Tab-separated table of C-alpha atoms in Angstrom:
chain	number	residue	atom	x	y	z
A	1	MET	CA	-48.505	-30.138	22.766
A	2	THR	CA	-47.578	-27.317	20.018
A	3	GLN	CA	-46.352	-28.459	16.812
A	4	PRO	CA	-42.363	-28.523	16.318
A	5	GLU	CA	-40.606	-25.820	14.617
A	6	VAL	CA	-39.503	-27.551	11.042
A	7	HIS	CA	-36.671	-26.566	8.748
A	8	GLU	CA	-36.242	-28.610	5.595
A	9	LEU	CA	-32.441	-28.174	4.549
A	10	ASP	CA	-33.158	-31.156	1.994
A	11	PRO	CA	-36.707	-31.762	1.371
A	12	GLU	CA	-35.751	-35.305	0.270
A	13	GLY	CA	-33.352	-35.732	3.466
A	14	GLU	CA	-33.156	-39.048	5.128
A	15	VAL	CA	-32.323	-37.644	8.576
A	16	VAL	CA	-34.318	-35.431	10.920
A	17	PHE	CA	-32.445	-33.855	13.831
A	18	LYS	CA	-34.371	-32.935	16.916
A	19	LEU	CA	-33.244	-30.143	18.840
A	20	PHE	CA	-35.028	-28.257	21.640
A	21	ARG	CA	-35.373	-24.359	22.553
A	22	THR	CA	-36.363	-23.044	25.881
A	23	VAL	CA	-38.617	-20.031	25.604
A	24	GLU	CA	-39.515	-17.681	28.437
A	25	THR	CA	-43.184	-16.823	28.608
A	26	PHE	CA	-45.291	-14.382	30.930
A	27	ASP	CA	-48.629	-14.904	32.077
A	28	GLU	CA	-50.734	-12.283	33.594
A	29	LEU	CA	-51.424	-12.707	37.313
A	30	PRO	CA	-54.931	-12.231	38.625
A	31	PRO	CA	-55.495	-8.935	40.604
A	32	SER	CA	-54.469	-8.873	44.156
A	33	THR	CA	-55.900	-6.704	46.767
A	34	THR	CA	-53.107	-7.203	49.446
A	35	SER	CA	-50.189	-6.853	47.197
A	36	ALA	CA	-48.602	-3.305	47.591
A	37	ALA	CA	-46.085	-3.804	44.743
A	38	PRO	CA	-46.969	-1.719	41.641
A	39	PRO	CA	-47.740	-3.410	38.389
A	40	ASN	CA	-45.240	-4.324	36.008
A	41	HIS	CA	-46.291	-1.634	33.098
A	42	GLU	CA	-43.434	-2.888	30.704
A	43	TYR	CA	-45.528	-6.207	30.016
A	44	GLY	CA	-48.833	-4.589	30.674
A	45	GLY	CA	-49.511	-5.626	34.442
A	46	ASP	CA	-48.310	-8.164	36.809
A	47	LEU	CA	-46.696	-10.874	35.267
A	48	ASP	CA	-45.499	-14.410	36.342
A	49	PRO	CA	-42.455	-15.696	34.052
A	50	SER	CA	-42.623	-19.468	32.768
A	51	TYR	CA	-40.590	-21.289	30.505
A	52	VAL	CA	-41.545	-23.554	27.712
A	53	THR	CA	-39.686	-26.178	25.727
A	54	GLU	CA	-40.194	-26.183	22.110
A	55	GLU	CA	-39.050	-28.900	19.666
A	56	VAL	CA	-37.093	-27.716	16.372
A	57	HIS	CA	-36.710	-30.140	13.562
A	58	PHE	CA	-34.084	-30.264	10.920
A	59	LYS	CA	-34.642	-32.235	7.992
A	60	VAL	CA	-31.071	-32.880	6.487
A	61	SER	CA	-29.034	-34.862	3.751
A	62	ALA	CA	-27.208	-37.768	5.373
A	63	LYS	CA	-24.427	-37.429	2.683
A	64	HIS	CA	-23.998	-33.711	3.172
A	65	MET	CA	-23.704	-34.305	6.938
A	66	ALA	CA	-21.336	-37.071	6.553
A	67	LEU	CA	-18.931	-35.183	4.041
A	68	ALA	CA	-18.868	-32.013	6.289
A	69	SER	CA	-18.298	-34.006	9.680
A	70	ARG	CA	-16.419	-37.139	10.833
A	71	VAL	CA	-18.619	-37.244	13.822
A	72	PHE	CA	-21.760	-37.526	11.638
A	73	LYS	CA	-20.125	-39.877	9.232
A	74	VAL	CA	-19.726	-42.059	12.146
A	75	LEU	CA	-23.080	-41.491	13.405
A	76	LEU	CA	-24.913	-42.118	10.151
A	77	GLN	CA	-22.455	-44.359	8.204
A	78	GLY	CA	-20.620	-46.335	10.988
A	79	HIS	CA	-21.977	-49.115	13.271
A	80	MET	CA	-24.020	-46.849	15.571
A	81	ASP	CA	-27.788	-47.736	16.100
A	82	GLU	CA	-28.669	-44.339	14.276
A	83	ALA	CA	-26.649	-45.671	11.194
A	84	ARG	CA	-28.167	-49.237	11.408
A	85	ARG	CA	-31.696	-47.694	11.428
A	86	LEU	CA	-30.787	-45.451	8.559
A	87	ARG	CA	-29.812	-48.494	6.303
A	88	THR	CA	-32.861	-50.487	7.561
A	89	HIS	CA	-35.664	-47.893	7.231
A	90	GLY	CA	-34.158	-45.451	4.817
A	91	SER	CA	-34.712	-42.657	7.436
A	92	VAL	CA	-33.855	-41.860	11.094
A	93	THR	CA	-34.532	-39.310	13.841
A	94	CYS	CA	-31.611	-38.369	15.961
A	95	PRO	CA	-32.197	-36.275	19.185
A	96	LEU	CA	-29.770	-33.749	19.811
A	97	PRO	CA	-30.761	-32.178	23.166
A	98	ASP	CA	-27.685	-30.186	24.007
A	99	ASP	CA	-27.288	-28.235	20.964
A	100	ASN	CA	-28.517	-24.618	20.310
A	101	PRO	CA	-30.964	-24.527	17.514
A	102	ASP	CA	-30.323	-21.224	16.112
A	103	ALA	CA	-26.662	-21.805	15.839
A	104	PHE	CA	-27.228	-25.353	14.324
A	105	LEU	CA	-29.367	-23.799	11.558
A	106	ILE	CA	-26.480	-21.396	10.619
A	107	VAL	CA	-24.173	-24.393	10.605
A	108	LEU	CA	-26.621	-26.523	8.421
A	109	ASN	CA	-27.195	-23.752	5.992
A	110	ILE	CA	-23.502	-23.851	5.399
A	111	ILE	CA	-23.174	-27.557	5.054
A	112	HIS	CA	-26.115	-27.635	2.577
A	113	LEU	CA	-24.646	-24.823	0.688
A	114	ARG	CA	-27.567	-22.548	0.916
A	115	LYS	CA	-25.754	-19.654	0.104
A	116	TYR	CA	-28.578	-16.834	0.546
A	117	ARG	CA	-29.590	-18.119	3.816
A	118	ILE	CA	-26.007	-17.772	5.382
A	119	PRO	CA	-25.848	-14.763	7.516
A	120	GLU	CA	-23.056	-12.122	6.669
A	121	VAL	CA	-23.077	-10.903	10.063
A	122	ILE	CA	-23.771	-12.783	13.382
A	123	SER	CA	-23.771	-11.610	17.049
A	124	PHE	CA	-20.794	-12.692	19.390
A	125	GLU	CA	-22.960	-14.934	21.438
A	126	ASP	CA	-23.923	-16.771	18.106
A	127	LEU	CA	-20.470	-17.079	17.183
A	128	VAL	CA	-19.704	-18.797	20.316
A	129	HIS	CA	-22.672	-21.099	20.043
A	130	VAL	CA	-21.348	-22.066	16.673
A	131	GLY	CA	-18.056	-22.627	17.808
A	132	VAL	CA	-19.455	-25.191	20.295
A	133	LEU	CA	-21.025	-27.048	17.211
A	134	VAL	CA	-17.720	-26.802	15.247
A	135	ASP	CA	-15.683	-28.038	17.951
A	136	LYS	CA	-18.159	-30.815	19.158
A	137	TYR	CA	-18.804	-31.995	15.515
A	138	GLU	CA	-15.418	-31.344	13.873
A	139	LEU	CA	-16.890	-29.064	11.443
A	140	HIS	CA	-13.823	-26.646	11.079
A	141	GLU	CA	-13.279	-26.990	7.457
A	142	ALA	CA	-16.900	-26.619	6.514
A	143	VAL	CA	-17.309	-23.287	8.632
A	144	GLU	CA	-13.685	-21.900	8.217
A	145	ASP	CA	-14.542	-19.210	5.304
A	146	CYS	CA	-17.857	-17.998	7.089
A	147	ALA	CA	-16.043	-17.938	10.494
A	148	ARG	CA	-13.285	-15.848	9.084
A	149	ALA	CA	-15.754	-13.223	7.806
A	150	TRP	CA	-17.776	-13.180	10.890
A	151	ILE	CA	-14.674	-12.726	13.018
A	152	SER	CA	-13.238	-9.921	10.966
A	153	ARG	CA	-16.388	-7.986	11.750
A	154	LEU	CA	-16.349	-8.565	15.532
A	155	GLN	CA	-12.765	-8.724	16.171
A	156	ASP	CA	-12.880	-4.910	17.283
A	157	GLN	CA	-15.159	-6.243	20.233
A	158	ALA	CA	-12.420	-8.277	21.405
A	159	PRO	CA	-10.997	-6.876	24.812
A	160	ARG	CA	-7.656	-5.667	24.988
A	161	ARG	CA	-7.015	-3.615	28.106
A	162	PRO	CA	-7.314	-4.539	31.732
A	163	GLU	CA	-10.225	-2.616	32.330
A	164	GLN	CA	-12.143	-4.723	29.698
A	165	PHE	CA	-11.261	-7.944	31.491
A	166	GLY	CA	-14.502	-10.080	32.144
A	167	PRO	CA	-16.499	-13.063	31.060
A	168	ASN	CA	-16.122	-12.411	27.290
A	169	VAL	CA	-12.186	-13.043	27.563
A	170	VAL	CA	-12.737	-16.823	28.116
A	171	LYS	CA	-15.398	-16.675	25.193
A	172	TRP	CA	-12.887	-15.011	22.919
A	173	ILE	CA	-10.166	-17.493	23.982
A	174	PHE	CA	-12.570	-20.235	22.953
A	175	VAL	CA	-13.530	-18.895	19.757
A	176	SER	CA	-9.944	-17.950	18.644
A	177	TRP	CA	-8.744	-21.288	19.471
A	178	VAL	CA	-11.607	-23.102	17.758
A	179	PHE	CA	-11.342	-20.988	14.447
A	180	ARG	CA	-7.510	-20.564	14.607
A	181	SER	CA	-7.407	-16.782	14.994
A	182	LYS	CA	-3.628	-16.212	15.967
A	183	ILE	CA	-3.729	-12.568	16.444
A	184	ILE	CA	-6.711	-12.571	18.715
A	185	PHE	CA	-5.774	-15.652	20.636
A	186	GLN	CA	-2.468	-14.036	21.568
A	187	VAL	CA	-4.323	-10.577	22.642
A	188	VAL	CA	-7.010	-12.005	24.843
A	189	THR	CA	-4.620	-14.683	26.375
A	190	LYS	CA	-2.151	-11.977	27.230
A	191	LEU	CA	-5.043	-9.975	28.877
A	192	ALA	CA	-6.124	-13.080	30.733
A	193	ILE	CA	-2.396	-13.315	32.143
A	194	ARG	CA	-2.121	-10.117	33.203
A	195	SER	CA	-5.548	-9.228	34.450
A	196	SER	CA	-7.180	-12.651	35.862
A	197	GLN	CA	-6.975	-12.955	39.662
A	198	LYS	CA	-7.714	-16.663	39.673
A	199	GLN	CA	-7.749	-19.545	37.211
A	200	LEU	CA	-10.137	-18.831	34.208
A	201	ASP	CA	-13.735	-20.042	34.421
A	202	THR	CA	-14.538	-21.985	31.288
A	203	GLN	CA	-18.315	-21.302	31.663
A	204	GLU	CA	-18.504	-24.843	30.421
A	205	LEU	CA	-17.181	-23.945	27.081
A	206	PRO	CA	-14.851	-26.684	25.755
A	207	VAL	CA	-11.529	-24.961	25.977
A	208	PRO	CA	-8.565	-27.296	26.350
A	209	ARG	CA	-7.048	-27.798	29.623
A	210	GLU	CA	-3.860	-27.355	27.719
A	211	VAL	CA	-4.859	-23.678	27.151
A	212	ILE	CA	-6.429	-22.566	30.478
A	213	GLY	CA	-4.319	-24.946	32.583
A	214	GLU	CA	-5.054	-26.339	35.945
A	215	LEU	CA	-5.392	-24.553	39.286
A	216	PHE	CA	-1.984	-24.082	41.237
A	217	HIS	CA	-2.742	-23.414	44.931
A	218	PRO	CA	-0.823	-22.369	46.749
A	219	VAL	CA	1.925	-21.357	44.404
A	220	GLN	CA	5.223	-23.054	45.206
A	221	LEU	CA	8.003	-20.599	44.987
A	222	ASN	CA	10.758	-23.295	44.082
A	223	ILE	CA	9.099	-24.391	41.015
A	224	ARG	CA	9.957	-22.539	37.658
A	225	LEU	CA	8.265	-22.896	34.420
A	226	THR	CA	10.110	-25.394	32.007
A	227	SER	CA	7.630	-25.695	29.223
A	228	ASN	CA	7.829	-23.873	26.089
A	229	THR	CA	3.956	-24.209	25.763
A	230	ALA	CA	2.918	-23.100	29.354
A	231	THR	CA	-0.733	-22.625	29.990
A	232	ILE	CA	-2.447	-19.175	30.892
A	233	GLU	CA	-2.766	-20.435	34.696
A	234	GLU	CA	1.143	-21.432	34.716
A	235	CYS	CA	2.173	-18.155	32.964
A	236	ARG	CA	0.230	-16.186	35.459
A	237	CYS	CA	1.408	-17.862	38.513
A	238	ASP	CA	4.961	-17.712	37.439
A	239	ALA	CA	4.720	-14.286	37.053
A	240	ILE	CA	3.147	-13.579	40.440
A	241	LYS	CA	6.065	-15.804	41.885
A	242	ARG	CA	8.892	-13.765	40.349
A	243	ALA	CA	7.044	-10.438	41.389
A	244	ILE	CA	6.527	-11.433	44.979
A	245	GLU	CA	9.970	-12.794	45.447
A	246	LEU	CA	11.259	-9.496	44.393
A	247	ILE	CA	9.044	-7.399	46.740
A	248	ASP	CA	9.958	-9.987	49.433
A	249	ASP	CA	13.572	-9.375	48.956
A	250	LEU	CA	13.300	-5.707	49.391
A	251	ARG	CA	11.293	-5.965	52.364
A	252	GLU	CA	13.984	-8.412	53.940
A	253	ASN	CA	16.508	-5.562	52.954
A	254	PHE	CA	14.604	-2.906	54.537
A	255	LEU	CA	13.997	-5.171	57.832
A	256	ASP	CA	17.910	-5.897	58.242
A	257	ASN	CA	19.760	-3.549	60.579
A	258	ILE	CA	22.222	-2.239	58.010
A	259	LYS	CA	21.808	1.466	57.453
A	260	LYS	CA	20.796	2.499	54.022
A	261	CYS	CA	19.851	6.202	54.576
A	262	GLY	CA	19.201	8.075	57.635
A	263	TYR	CA	17.330	6.562	60.514
A	264	HIS	CA	14.004	8.290	60.062
A	265	CYS	CA	14.397	7.673	56.135
A	266	ASP	CA	14.873	3.928	57.034
A	267	ALA	CA	12.077	3.753	59.265
A	268	TYR	CA	9.605	5.687	56.964
A	269	ALA	CA	10.407	3.292	54.045
A	270	LEU	CA	10.040	0.099	56.273
A	271	GLY	CA	6.667	1.180	57.457
A	272	LEU	CA	5.572	1.993	53.809
A	273	MET	CA	6.838	-1.353	52.935
A	274	ILE	CA	5.125	-3.310	55.872
A	275	ARG	CA	1.693	-1.427	54.997
A	276	ALA	CA	2.082	-2.153	51.284
A	277	CYS	CA	2.711	-5.995	51.991
A	278	GLN	CA	-0.228	-6.117	54.249
A	279	SER	CA	-2.619	-4.470	51.812
A	280	MET	CA	-1.343	-6.937	49.065
A	281	ASP	CA	-1.848	-9.819	51.443
A	282	ILE	CA	1.770	-10.834	51.356
A	283	SER	CA	2.903	-12.411	54.563
A	284	ASP	CA	6.269	-13.538	55.779
A	285	LYS	CA	7.748	-16.576	53.936
A	286	GLN	CA	6.274	-19.743	55.202
A	287	GLU	CA	8.396	-22.829	55.903
A	288	ASP	CA	7.157	-24.365	52.726
A	289	GLU	CA	7.720	-21.396	50.799
A	290	SER	CA	4.242	-21.186	49.495
A	291	ILE	CA	1.957	-18.244	48.691
A	292	ASP	CA	-1.577	-17.302	47.774
A	293	ASN	CA	-1.876	-16.850	44.107
A	294	GLU	CA	-5.286	-15.318	43.974
A	295	LYS	CA	-3.596	-11.718	42.628
A	296	SER	CA	-3.862	-9.905	39.458
A	297	LEU	CA	-0.529	-8.732	37.833
A	298	SER	CA	-2.474	-5.483	36.714
A	299	ASN	CA	-3.836	-4.589	39.794
A	300	SER	CA	-2.330	-6.313	42.846
A	301	PHE	CA	0.979	-4.879	43.112
A	302	LYS	CA	-0.359	-1.132	42.834
A	303	PRO	CA	0.678	-0.476	46.713
A	304	ILE	CA	4.338	-0.941	45.447
A	305	PHE	CA	4.045	1.757	42.607
A	306	ASP	CA	2.246	3.933	45.332
A	307	LEU	CA	5.155	3.161	47.923
A	308	GLU	CA	7.484	4.554	45.121
A	309	SER	CA	5.361	7.673	44.589
A	310	HIS	CA	5.456	8.278	48.327
A	311	LEU	CA	9.112	8.045	48.547
A	312	MET	CA	9.838	10.141	45.626
A	313	ASN	CA	7.390	13.115	46.732
A	314	ARG	CA	7.558	12.892	50.207
A	315	ASP	CA	7.483	16.050	52.078
A	316	HIS	CA	9.563	15.867	55.245
A	317	LYS	CA	13.279	16.752	55.951
A	318	PHE	CA	14.924	13.428	56.598
A	319	GLU	CA	18.624	13.488	56.146
A	320	CYS	CA	19.419	10.766	53.397
A	321	LYS	CA	22.785	9.112	52.957
A	322	PRO	CA	25.235	11.796	51.250
A	323	ALA	CA	26.293	11.273	47.624
A	324	GLY	CA	28.489	14.301	47.636
A	325	PRO	CA	30.697	16.717	49.771
A	326	LYS	CA	28.584	18.185	52.724
A	327	THR	CA	28.530	22.042	53.293
A	328	ASP	CA	27.246	23.986	56.407
A	329	ARG	CA	24.893	26.595	55.876
A	330	LYS	CA	23.443	29.049	58.450
A	331	LYS	CA	19.576	29.487	58.498
A	332	HIS	CA	17.514	31.535	60.989
A	333	GLY	CA	20.315	31.550	63.302
A	334	SER	CA	20.644	27.790	63.451
A	335	SER	CA	23.282	25.571	61.610
A	336	THR	CA	21.984	22.933	59.300
A	337	THR	CA	23.828	20.149	57.418
A	338	GLN	CA	22.816	19.743	53.671
A	339	TYR	CA	24.445	17.492	50.892
A	340	GLU	CA	25.100	18.438	47.667
A	341	GLY	CA	23.717	15.724	45.152
A	342	SER	CA	22.116	13.765	48.174
A	343	SER	CA	21.011	10.437	47.327
A	344	CYS	CA	18.191	8.101	48.823
A	345	GLU	CA	19.341	4.447	48.730
A	346	ASN	CA	15.661	3.505	49.645
A	347	ARG	CA	14.238	5.452	46.617
A	348	ARG	CA	16.654	3.941	44.455
A	349	LYS	CA	15.957	0.371	45.614
A	350	THR	CA	12.072	0.910	45.418
A	351	SER	CA	12.568	2.449	41.766
A	352	ASN	CA	14.528	-0.864	40.624
A	353	LEU	CA	11.834	-3.021	42.176
A	354	VAL	CA	9.218	-0.989	40.272
A	355	ILE	CA	11.046	-1.149	37.001
A	356	SER	CA	11.663	-5.166	37.516
A	357	LEU	CA	7.657	-5.433	38.200
A	358	ASN	CA	6.854	-3.274	35.050
A	359	ALA	CA	9.400	-5.618	33.146
A	360	ILE	CA	7.773	-8.844	34.395
A	361	ILE	CA	4.153	-7.609	33.349
A	362	GLY	CA	5.827	-6.345	30.122
A	363	ASP	CA	7.451	-9.421	29.076
A	364	ILE	CA	3.980	-11.194	28.894
A	365	THR	CA	3.224	-11.550	25.272
A	366	GLY	CA	0.242	-14.027	25.284
A	367	LEU	CA	0.201	-17.349	24.059
A	368	ALA	CA	1.027	-18.624	20.568
A	369	LEU	CA	-1.828	-20.386	18.866
A	370	ASP	CA	0.666	-22.537	16.895
A	371	ASP	CA	1.689	-24.086	20.194
A	372	PHE	CA	-1.775	-25.295	20.801
A	373	PRO	CA	-2.735	-27.454	17.559
A	374	ASN	CA	-6.277	-28.569	17.226
A	375	THR	CA	-5.919	-32.345	16.482
A	376	ALA	CA	-9.224	-32.335	14.392
A	377	ILE	CA	-7.648	-30.143	11.787
A	378	ASP	CA	-3.939	-29.850	12.353
A	379	PRO	CA	-1.176	-32.274	10.672
A	380	PRO	CA	-0.438	-35.015	12.905
A	381	ASN	CA	3.208	-33.790	12.944
A	382	ASN	CA	2.242	-30.486	14.158
A	383	THR	CA	2.601	-31.235	17.800
A	384	LYS	CA	3.710	-29.237	20.951
A	385	LYS	CA	7.287	-28.410	21.682
A	386	PRO	CA	8.858	-30.857	23.996
A	387	ARG	CA	9.195	-29.809	27.696
A	388	THR	CA	12.826	-28.956	28.627
A	389	SER	CA	14.511	-28.880	31.789
């Protein structure tokens, strides 16, 4: 077994934290006369990947750890086995198999005031790993200043537009929540509400359920948000419900027998609406008034915008409902009826629907970080607003 990698944060430290790092290695395979696959020249030949677990030890000061973290204070000065062994023997080894050793070293350098060992810039992935440790061990106060500097250098990487929606959105939600970055939290939660197609996958990050929310499936149309601190999933589903209700109302209006414009125009608009609803997978209302909520506000309702475009730019000779006095004109020996200031009721209703859908999307402003306090650092009286009916 190879010797562990050792970091002495305090040469006279009483505590050794034992962490583990998994390293990918490549062993060259013996030549094969039967294989037709070309060799992997990137590594100099045919290579077989394997994984090796290495130990990483950190020798630290018990007092520094206890001052920086309530969790470590309980571990090292409380009534746990590690604290008893420390008091009895003067030293103790604590395995932390779930923690990232590289992020742990960054945090320990901060706790032990090793100023010149603290990086001025870290990668976003390292920031996420540091955030996990900060949340797990309640190290917010110790790491706050460094985290603020790191985030200021990385904030331009935060996703803002729908085309940027991806796995990093959840990571930014977590980072901005842990380190209390209000602007970034609002921006990325707004993007998540608008662009996610289903409940967010937390990727095993400790994002509070109060932020992400629980899965609602199917969406119940008779439920409305009554909370001032709605979750991402609640806001997303509520907006989808309101959008689908508006679409369904217009479809029902097109389906009734009341004449709106000319016969052909009504039939054309109805056909386009039916096709749009089919492409959006919006079926007739069920008895339990439930719908599928796996839709994205940014993309799922595009067929309605296309419907408006078709009605506004159509190239046909449908006669629409008149808005002014009619005049008869002769054209190529035949009489045609035209209307001055003719108006299409189907166009107007569809345009109003598009305006309403845009308003639903535009009203989404993201979540306010102050509504989701972190109990590890926020004062006890800074609690959520009560739910109102």
